[in-house]
Coordinates of C-alpha atoms and ligand atoms in Angstrom, one line a residue:
X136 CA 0.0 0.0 0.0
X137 CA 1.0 3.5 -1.0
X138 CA 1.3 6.3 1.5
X139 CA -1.2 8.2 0.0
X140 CA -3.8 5.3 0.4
X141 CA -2.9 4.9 3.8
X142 CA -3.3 8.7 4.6
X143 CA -6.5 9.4 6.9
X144 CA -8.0 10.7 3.8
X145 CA -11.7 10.0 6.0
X146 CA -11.1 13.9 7.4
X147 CA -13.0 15.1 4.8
X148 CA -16.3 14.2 3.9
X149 CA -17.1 17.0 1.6
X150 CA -15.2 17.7 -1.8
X151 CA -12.2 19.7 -2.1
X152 CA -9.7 21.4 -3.9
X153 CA -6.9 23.1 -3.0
X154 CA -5.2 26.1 -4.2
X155 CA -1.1 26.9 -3.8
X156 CA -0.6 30.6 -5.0
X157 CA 3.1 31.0 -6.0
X158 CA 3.1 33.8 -8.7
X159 CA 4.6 36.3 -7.0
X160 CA 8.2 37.6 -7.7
X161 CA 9.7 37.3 -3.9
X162 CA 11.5 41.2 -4.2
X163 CA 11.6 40.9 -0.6
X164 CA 14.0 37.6 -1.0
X165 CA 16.6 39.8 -3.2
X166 CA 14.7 39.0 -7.0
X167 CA 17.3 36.3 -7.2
X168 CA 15.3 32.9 -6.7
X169 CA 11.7 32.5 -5.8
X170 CA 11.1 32.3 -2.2
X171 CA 8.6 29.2 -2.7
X172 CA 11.5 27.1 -5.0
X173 CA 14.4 27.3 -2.0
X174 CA 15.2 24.0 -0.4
X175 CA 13.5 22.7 2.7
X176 CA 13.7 19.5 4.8
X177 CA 15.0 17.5 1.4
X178 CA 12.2 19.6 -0.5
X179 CA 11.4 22.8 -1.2
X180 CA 9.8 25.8 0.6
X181 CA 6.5 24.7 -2.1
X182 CA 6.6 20.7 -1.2
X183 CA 7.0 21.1 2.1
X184 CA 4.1 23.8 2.2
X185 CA 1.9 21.0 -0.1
X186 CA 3.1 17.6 1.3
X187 CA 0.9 18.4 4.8
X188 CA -1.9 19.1 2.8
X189 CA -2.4 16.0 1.0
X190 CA -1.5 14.1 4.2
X191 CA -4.5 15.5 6.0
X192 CA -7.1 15.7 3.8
X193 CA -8.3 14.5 0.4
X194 CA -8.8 16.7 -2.4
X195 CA -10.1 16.2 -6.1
X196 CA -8.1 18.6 -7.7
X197 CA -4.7 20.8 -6.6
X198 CA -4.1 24.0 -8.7
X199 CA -0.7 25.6 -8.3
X200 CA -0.5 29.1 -9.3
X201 CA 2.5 30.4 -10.7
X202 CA 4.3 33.2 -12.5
X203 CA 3.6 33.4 -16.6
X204 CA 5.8 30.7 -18.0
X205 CA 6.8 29.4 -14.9
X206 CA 5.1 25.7 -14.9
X207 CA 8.2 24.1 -15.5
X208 CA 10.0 25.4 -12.6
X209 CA 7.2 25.1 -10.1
X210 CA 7.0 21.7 -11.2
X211 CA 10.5 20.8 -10.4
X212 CA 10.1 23.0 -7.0
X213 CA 6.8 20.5 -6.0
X214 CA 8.6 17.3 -7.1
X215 CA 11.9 18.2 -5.4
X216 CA 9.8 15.8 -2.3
X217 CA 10.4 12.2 -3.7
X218 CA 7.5 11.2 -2.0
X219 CA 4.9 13.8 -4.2
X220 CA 4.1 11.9 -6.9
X221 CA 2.6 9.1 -4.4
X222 CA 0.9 11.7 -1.8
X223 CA -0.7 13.6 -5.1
X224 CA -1.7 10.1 -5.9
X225 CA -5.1 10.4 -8.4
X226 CA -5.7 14.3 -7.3
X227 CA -5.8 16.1 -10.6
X228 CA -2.7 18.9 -10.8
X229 CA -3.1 22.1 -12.5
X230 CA -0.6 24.5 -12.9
X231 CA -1.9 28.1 -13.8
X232 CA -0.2 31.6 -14.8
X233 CA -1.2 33.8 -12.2
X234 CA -1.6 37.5 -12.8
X235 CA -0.2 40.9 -11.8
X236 CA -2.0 40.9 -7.8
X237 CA -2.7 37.6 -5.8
X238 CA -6.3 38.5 -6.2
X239 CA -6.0 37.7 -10.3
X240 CA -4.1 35.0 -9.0
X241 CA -6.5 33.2 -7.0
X242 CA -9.4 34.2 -9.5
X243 CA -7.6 32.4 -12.3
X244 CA -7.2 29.4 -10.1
X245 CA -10.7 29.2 -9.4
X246 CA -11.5 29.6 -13.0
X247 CA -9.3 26.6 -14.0
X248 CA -11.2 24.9 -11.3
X249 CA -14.4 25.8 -12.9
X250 CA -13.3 24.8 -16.2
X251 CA -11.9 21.8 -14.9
X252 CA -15.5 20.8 -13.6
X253 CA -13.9 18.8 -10.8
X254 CA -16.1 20.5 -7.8
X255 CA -19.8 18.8 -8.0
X256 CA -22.3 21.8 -7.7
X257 CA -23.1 21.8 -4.5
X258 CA -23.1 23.9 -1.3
X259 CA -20.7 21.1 0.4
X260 CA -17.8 21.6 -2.4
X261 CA -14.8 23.3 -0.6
X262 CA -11.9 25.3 -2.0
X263 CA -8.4 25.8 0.3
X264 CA -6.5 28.9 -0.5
X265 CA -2.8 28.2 0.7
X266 CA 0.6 30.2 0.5
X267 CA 2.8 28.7 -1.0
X268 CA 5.7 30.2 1.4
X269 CA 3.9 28.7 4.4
X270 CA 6.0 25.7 4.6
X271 CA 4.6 25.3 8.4
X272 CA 1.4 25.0 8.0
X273 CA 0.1 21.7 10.2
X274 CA -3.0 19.3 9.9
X275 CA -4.7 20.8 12.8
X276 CA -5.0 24.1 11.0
X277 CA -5.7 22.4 8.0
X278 CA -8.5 20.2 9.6
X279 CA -9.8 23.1 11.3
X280 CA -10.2 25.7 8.6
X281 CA -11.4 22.8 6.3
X282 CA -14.3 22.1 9.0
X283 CA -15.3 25.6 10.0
X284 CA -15.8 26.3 6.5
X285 CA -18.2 23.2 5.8
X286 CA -20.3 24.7 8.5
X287 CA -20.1 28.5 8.2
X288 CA -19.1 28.9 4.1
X289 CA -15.8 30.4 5.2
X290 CA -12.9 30.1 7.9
X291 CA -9.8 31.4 7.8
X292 CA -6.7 30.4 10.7
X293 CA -6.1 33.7 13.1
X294 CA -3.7 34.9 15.9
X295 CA -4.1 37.6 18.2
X296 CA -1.1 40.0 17.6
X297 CA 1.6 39.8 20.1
X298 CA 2.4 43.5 19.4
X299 CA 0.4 46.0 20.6
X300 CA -1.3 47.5 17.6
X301 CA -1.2 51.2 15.9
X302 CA -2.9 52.9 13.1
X303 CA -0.7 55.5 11.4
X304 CA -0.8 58.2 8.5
X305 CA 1.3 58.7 5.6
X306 CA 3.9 60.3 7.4
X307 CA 4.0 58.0 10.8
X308 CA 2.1 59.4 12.8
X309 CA -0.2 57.3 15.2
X310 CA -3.4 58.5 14.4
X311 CA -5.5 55.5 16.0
X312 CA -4.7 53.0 19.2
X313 CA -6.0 49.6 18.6
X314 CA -7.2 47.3 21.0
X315 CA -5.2 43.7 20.7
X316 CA -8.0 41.7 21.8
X317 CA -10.2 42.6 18.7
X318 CA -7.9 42.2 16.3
X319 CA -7.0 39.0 14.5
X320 CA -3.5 38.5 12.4
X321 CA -4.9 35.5 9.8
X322 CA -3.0 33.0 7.8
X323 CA -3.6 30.8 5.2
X324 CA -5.2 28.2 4.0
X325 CA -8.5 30.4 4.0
X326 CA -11.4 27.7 3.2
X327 CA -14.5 29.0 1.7
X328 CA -17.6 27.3 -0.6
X329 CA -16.5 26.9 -3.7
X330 CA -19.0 28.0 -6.4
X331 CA -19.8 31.3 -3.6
X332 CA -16.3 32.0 -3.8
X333 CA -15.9 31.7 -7.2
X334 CA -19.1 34.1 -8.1
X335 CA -17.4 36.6 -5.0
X336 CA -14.0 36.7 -6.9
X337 CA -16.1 37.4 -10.4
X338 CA -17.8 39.9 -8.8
X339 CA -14.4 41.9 -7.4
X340 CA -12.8 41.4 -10.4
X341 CA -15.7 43.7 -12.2
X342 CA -16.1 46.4 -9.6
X343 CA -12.4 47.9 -9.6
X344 CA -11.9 47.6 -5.4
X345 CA -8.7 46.2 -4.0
X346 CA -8.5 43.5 -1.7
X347 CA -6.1 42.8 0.8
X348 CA -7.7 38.8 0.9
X349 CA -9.8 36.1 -0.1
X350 CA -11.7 36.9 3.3
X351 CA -12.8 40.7 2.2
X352 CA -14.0 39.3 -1.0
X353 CA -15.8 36.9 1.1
X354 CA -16.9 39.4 3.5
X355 CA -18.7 41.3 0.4
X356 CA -20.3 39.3 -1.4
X357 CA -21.5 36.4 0.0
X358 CA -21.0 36.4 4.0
X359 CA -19.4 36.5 7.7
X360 CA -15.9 34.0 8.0
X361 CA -15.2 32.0 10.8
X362 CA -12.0 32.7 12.3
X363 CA -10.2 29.0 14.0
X364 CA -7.2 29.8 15.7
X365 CA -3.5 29.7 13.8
X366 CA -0.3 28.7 14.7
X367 CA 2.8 30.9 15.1
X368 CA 4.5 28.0 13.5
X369 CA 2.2 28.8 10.6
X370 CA 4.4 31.9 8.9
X371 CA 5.2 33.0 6.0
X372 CA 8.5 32.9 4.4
X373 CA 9.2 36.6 3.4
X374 CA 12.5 37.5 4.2
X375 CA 16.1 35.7 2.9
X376 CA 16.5 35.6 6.8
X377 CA 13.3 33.7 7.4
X378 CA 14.2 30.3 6.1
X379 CA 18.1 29.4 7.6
X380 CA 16.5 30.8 10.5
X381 CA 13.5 28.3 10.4
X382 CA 16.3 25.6 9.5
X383 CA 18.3 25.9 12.6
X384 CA 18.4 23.7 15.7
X385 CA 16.7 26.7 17.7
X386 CA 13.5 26.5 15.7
X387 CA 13.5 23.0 16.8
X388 CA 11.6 20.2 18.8
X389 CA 13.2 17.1 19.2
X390 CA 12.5 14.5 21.2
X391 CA 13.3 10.9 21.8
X392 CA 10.7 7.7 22.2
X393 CA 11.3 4.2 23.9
X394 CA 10.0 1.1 22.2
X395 CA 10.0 -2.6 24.0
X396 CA 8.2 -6.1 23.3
X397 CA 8.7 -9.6 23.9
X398 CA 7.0 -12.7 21.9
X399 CA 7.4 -16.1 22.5
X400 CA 9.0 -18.5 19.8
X401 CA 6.9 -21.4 18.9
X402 CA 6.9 -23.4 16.1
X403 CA 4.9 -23.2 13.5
X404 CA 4.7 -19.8 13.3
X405 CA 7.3 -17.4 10.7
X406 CA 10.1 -15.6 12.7
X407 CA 9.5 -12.3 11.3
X408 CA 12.2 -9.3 11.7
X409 CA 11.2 -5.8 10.4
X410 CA 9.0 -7.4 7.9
X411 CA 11.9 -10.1 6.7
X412 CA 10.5 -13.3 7.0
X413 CA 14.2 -15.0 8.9
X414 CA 14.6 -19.0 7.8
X415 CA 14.6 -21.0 11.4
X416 CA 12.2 -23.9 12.7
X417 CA 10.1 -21.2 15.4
X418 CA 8.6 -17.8 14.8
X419 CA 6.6 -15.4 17.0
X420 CA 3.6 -16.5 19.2
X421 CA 1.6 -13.5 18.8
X422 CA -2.5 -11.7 18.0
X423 CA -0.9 -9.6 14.7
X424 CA 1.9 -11.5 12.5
X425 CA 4.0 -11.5 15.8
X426 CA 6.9 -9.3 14.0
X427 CA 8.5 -7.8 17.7
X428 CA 11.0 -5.7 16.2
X429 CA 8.0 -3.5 13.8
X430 CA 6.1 -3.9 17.6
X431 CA 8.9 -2.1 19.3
X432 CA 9.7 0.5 16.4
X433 CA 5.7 1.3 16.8
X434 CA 5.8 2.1 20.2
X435 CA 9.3 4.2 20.3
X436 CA 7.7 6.2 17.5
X437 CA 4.6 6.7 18.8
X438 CA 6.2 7.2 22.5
X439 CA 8.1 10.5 20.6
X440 CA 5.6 11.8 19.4
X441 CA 3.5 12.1 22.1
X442 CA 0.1 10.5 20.0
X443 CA -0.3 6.4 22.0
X444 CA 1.2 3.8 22.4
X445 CA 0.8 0.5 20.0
X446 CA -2.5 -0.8 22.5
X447 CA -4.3 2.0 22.3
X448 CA -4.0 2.1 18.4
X449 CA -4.1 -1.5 17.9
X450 CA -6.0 -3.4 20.9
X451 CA -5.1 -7.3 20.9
X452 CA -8.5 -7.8 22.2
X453 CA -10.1 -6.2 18.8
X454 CA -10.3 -9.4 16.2
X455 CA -9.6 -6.6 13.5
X456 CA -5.6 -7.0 13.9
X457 CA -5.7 -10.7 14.0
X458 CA -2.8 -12.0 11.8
X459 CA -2.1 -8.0 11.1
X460 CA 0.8 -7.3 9.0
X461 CA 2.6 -5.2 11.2
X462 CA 4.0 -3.3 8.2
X463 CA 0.8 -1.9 7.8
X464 CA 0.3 -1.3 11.7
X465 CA 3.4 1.0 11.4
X466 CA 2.6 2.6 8.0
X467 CA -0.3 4.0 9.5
X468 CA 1.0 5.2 12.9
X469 CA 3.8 6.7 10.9
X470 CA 1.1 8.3 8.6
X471 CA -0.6 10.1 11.5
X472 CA 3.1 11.2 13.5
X473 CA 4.3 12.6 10.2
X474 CA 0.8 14.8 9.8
X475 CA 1.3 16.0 13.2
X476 CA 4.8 17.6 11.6
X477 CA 7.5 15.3 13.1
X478 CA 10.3 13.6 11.2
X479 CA 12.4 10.6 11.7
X480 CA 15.8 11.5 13.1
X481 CA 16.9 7.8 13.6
X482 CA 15.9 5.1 14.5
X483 CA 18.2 2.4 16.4
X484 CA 17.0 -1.3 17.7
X485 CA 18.3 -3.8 20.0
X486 CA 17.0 -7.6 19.3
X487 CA 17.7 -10.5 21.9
X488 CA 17.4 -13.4 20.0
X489 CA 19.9 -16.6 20.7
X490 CA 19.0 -18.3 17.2
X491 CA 19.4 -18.1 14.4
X492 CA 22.5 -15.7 13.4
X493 CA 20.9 -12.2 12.4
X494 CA 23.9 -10.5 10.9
X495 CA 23.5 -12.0 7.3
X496 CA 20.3 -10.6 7.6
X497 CA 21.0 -7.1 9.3
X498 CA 21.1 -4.8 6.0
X499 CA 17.6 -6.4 4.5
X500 CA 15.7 -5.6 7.4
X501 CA 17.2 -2.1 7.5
X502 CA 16.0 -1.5 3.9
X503 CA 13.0 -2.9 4.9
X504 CA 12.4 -0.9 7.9
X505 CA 13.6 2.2 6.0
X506 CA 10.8 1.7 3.0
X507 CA 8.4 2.0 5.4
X508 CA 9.3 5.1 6.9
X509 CA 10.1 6.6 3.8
X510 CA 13.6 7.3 5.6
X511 CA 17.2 6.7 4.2
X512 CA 18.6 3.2 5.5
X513 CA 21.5 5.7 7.4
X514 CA 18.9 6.6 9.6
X515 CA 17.7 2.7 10.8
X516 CA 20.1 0.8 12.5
X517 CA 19.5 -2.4 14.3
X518 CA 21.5 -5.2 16.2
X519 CA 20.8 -8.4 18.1
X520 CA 22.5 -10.4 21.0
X521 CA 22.0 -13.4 22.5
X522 CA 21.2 -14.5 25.9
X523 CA 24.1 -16.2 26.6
X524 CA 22.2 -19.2 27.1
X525 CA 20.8 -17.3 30.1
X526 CA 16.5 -16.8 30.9
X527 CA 14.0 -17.1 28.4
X528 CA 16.0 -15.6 25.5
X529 CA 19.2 -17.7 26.3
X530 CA 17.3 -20.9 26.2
X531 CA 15.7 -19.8 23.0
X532 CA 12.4 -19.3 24.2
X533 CA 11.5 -15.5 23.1
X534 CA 12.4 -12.8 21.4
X535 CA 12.9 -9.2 22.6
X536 CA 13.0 -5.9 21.0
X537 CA 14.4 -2.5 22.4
X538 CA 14.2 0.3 20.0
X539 CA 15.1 4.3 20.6
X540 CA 14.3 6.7 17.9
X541 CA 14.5 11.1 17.4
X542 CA 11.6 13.2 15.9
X543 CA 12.5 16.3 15.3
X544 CA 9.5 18.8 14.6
X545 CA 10.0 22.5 13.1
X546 CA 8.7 25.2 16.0
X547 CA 8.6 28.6 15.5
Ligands
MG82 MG1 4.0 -7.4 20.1

């Protein structure tokens, strides 16, 4: 199974599409390389802003908008994230010039939407508007704005300014004191109805008014938006400074996760190792396929990232994960943990086995192990010792598991 059918694509029960505006010229970054195109986390500023996305939530069609001519580029910037092609999966992708103001922008995206006739006419048929220099974005926001938006036509993410707030004229002159608890900073993705929206933006286009957002057009034409709160994690990439900054250790969360488990050997039953079925006359005792060292992985991931613990996800009393493959088990833990924003640092595994010899075996399982986690195999590493003939493990009895891993999350 694919990553992108094992996302928990079940968040969304009404029809979406999203929209990635990247048509602007980034003057702030120096003119010299798009913002959206600079590398991120083995990706770009643009993946990283679209991988979360299509992680959280399902959506019919994607549209990125980009600068005239610019398809090619934006391309390479969106597929720079090996894993794209499989988390797009069947989503249809359109690429779009955008036009001189983000407005234009958005409006031509909505067209090709239109055109596209992916969006069923209906009230329920949502539209995401994202940044595409939000590389920060996480699935809470994304759930969030998606939801508020099924039930009041239109949510947007907001933050109540740390900064106390002024209103000045042209020459800096405080001409108004704001009160901080009435205002709202927002972010992206804004969520609205679709075909609304679309009519809104039609509407703006013809009456000559700027708009600093989708939310004013909104506001206009066809209603109030629900605000659901942001994330300071959640900014935008504007400045050159912005992204080494958001690269460095500071702006990080790490944190480290324990894994154990035991099965007995009996034969019978395949001695599974990280998903390598091992040649040897016992295998695990066990509810799932018994494979202790994918057991022990589960729970050290889970453990970092704070989300369970292999039971609670998984209970052996539940006849659903009867002979589970315990591949699949970790897929979709992993699934969830990487939507929540963490990524693997390593992963390293202790397995007390006294037969057979595990060495010939080592760099299979670590392939193995790595596949699923869409990591590099530098990252896995695992090792096994016997019992010395000692306890349950020594007289060949079980098999234990102890694995340690590091999830690192970007904070802001
Ligand atoms: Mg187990």
């Amino acid at each position: 199974m694919t990553a992108a059918q094992t996302r928990t694509a079940d968040s969304n029960s009404a029809p979406a599409a999203l929209i990635i505006v990247a048509a602007g010229s980034s003057t702030r970054m120096g003119g010299r390389i798009k913002k959206e195109y600079l590398p991120l986390n083995g990706g770009t500023v643009l993946s990283a802003a679209a991988r979360i996305f299509f992680q959280t939530m399902h959506f019919t069609a994607a549209v990125i908008a980009v600068p005239a001519h610019g398809e090619q580029d934006a391309r390479a910037a969106l597929f720079a994230d090996p894993d794209m092609a499989t988390l797009i999966g069947t989503t249809q992708l359109l690429f779009v010039p955008g036009g001189a103001t983000r407005q234009e922008s958005v409006r031509h995206a909505l067209e090709a939407l239109y055109t596209a006739g992916v969006l069923p006419h209906s009230d329920s048929s949502l539209v995401l508007i994202h940044d595409g220099a939000r590389p920060f974005v996480t699935s809470a926001i994304i759930k969030a704005a998606a939801a508020a938006a099924e039930a009041y036509g239109a949510a947007v993410p907001a933050l109540q300014p740390v900064d106390t707030q002024k209103e000045t004229d042209k020459n800096g002159i405080i001409i108004r004191h704001l009160q901080r608890k009435n205002l709202a900073a927002v972010q992206t993705p804004q969520a609205f109805r679709f075909y609304p929206l679309l009519d809104a933006h039609r509407k703006a286009a013809a009456d000559g008014c700027d708009y600093t957002d989708d939310t004013e057009i909104w506001g206009k034409y066809a209603g109030s938006v629900k605000t659901v709160p942001g994330d300071s994690c959640n900014k935008k990439i504007t400045y050159p400074g912005d992204l080494p900054q958001a690269d460095k250790g500071a702006s990080r969360m790490i944190r480290t996760g324990l894994g154990y488990d035991l099965h007995p050997l009996v034969e019978g039953r395949k001695l599974l190792l990280g998903g390598i079925q091992i040649p040897f006359d016992k295998g695990e005792d066990g509810h799932s396929d018994g494979d202790v060292l994918f057991h022990a992985i589960t729970d050290a991931l889970l453990g970092a990232s704070g989300l369970g613990d292999i039971g609670s996800f998984f209970p052996p009393s539940d006849p659903t994960w009867k002979d589970a493959d315990s591949a699949q088990l970790l897929r979709t833990v992993w699934e969830q943990i990487t939507a929540a924003g963490w990524k693997l640092g390593n992963l390293d595994c202790v397995i007390a086995l006294e037969q057979p010899k595990f060495l010939p075996y080592r760099e299979q399982v670590r392939e193995s192990i790595a596949k699923v986690l869409h990591a590099d195999k530098s990252q896995i590493f695992v090792k096994a010792k016997t019992g010395e003939k000692l306890g349950v493990i020594g007289e060949g009895k079980a098999v234990e598991v102890w694995s340690v891993c590091l999830l690192e999350k970007q904070q802001a």
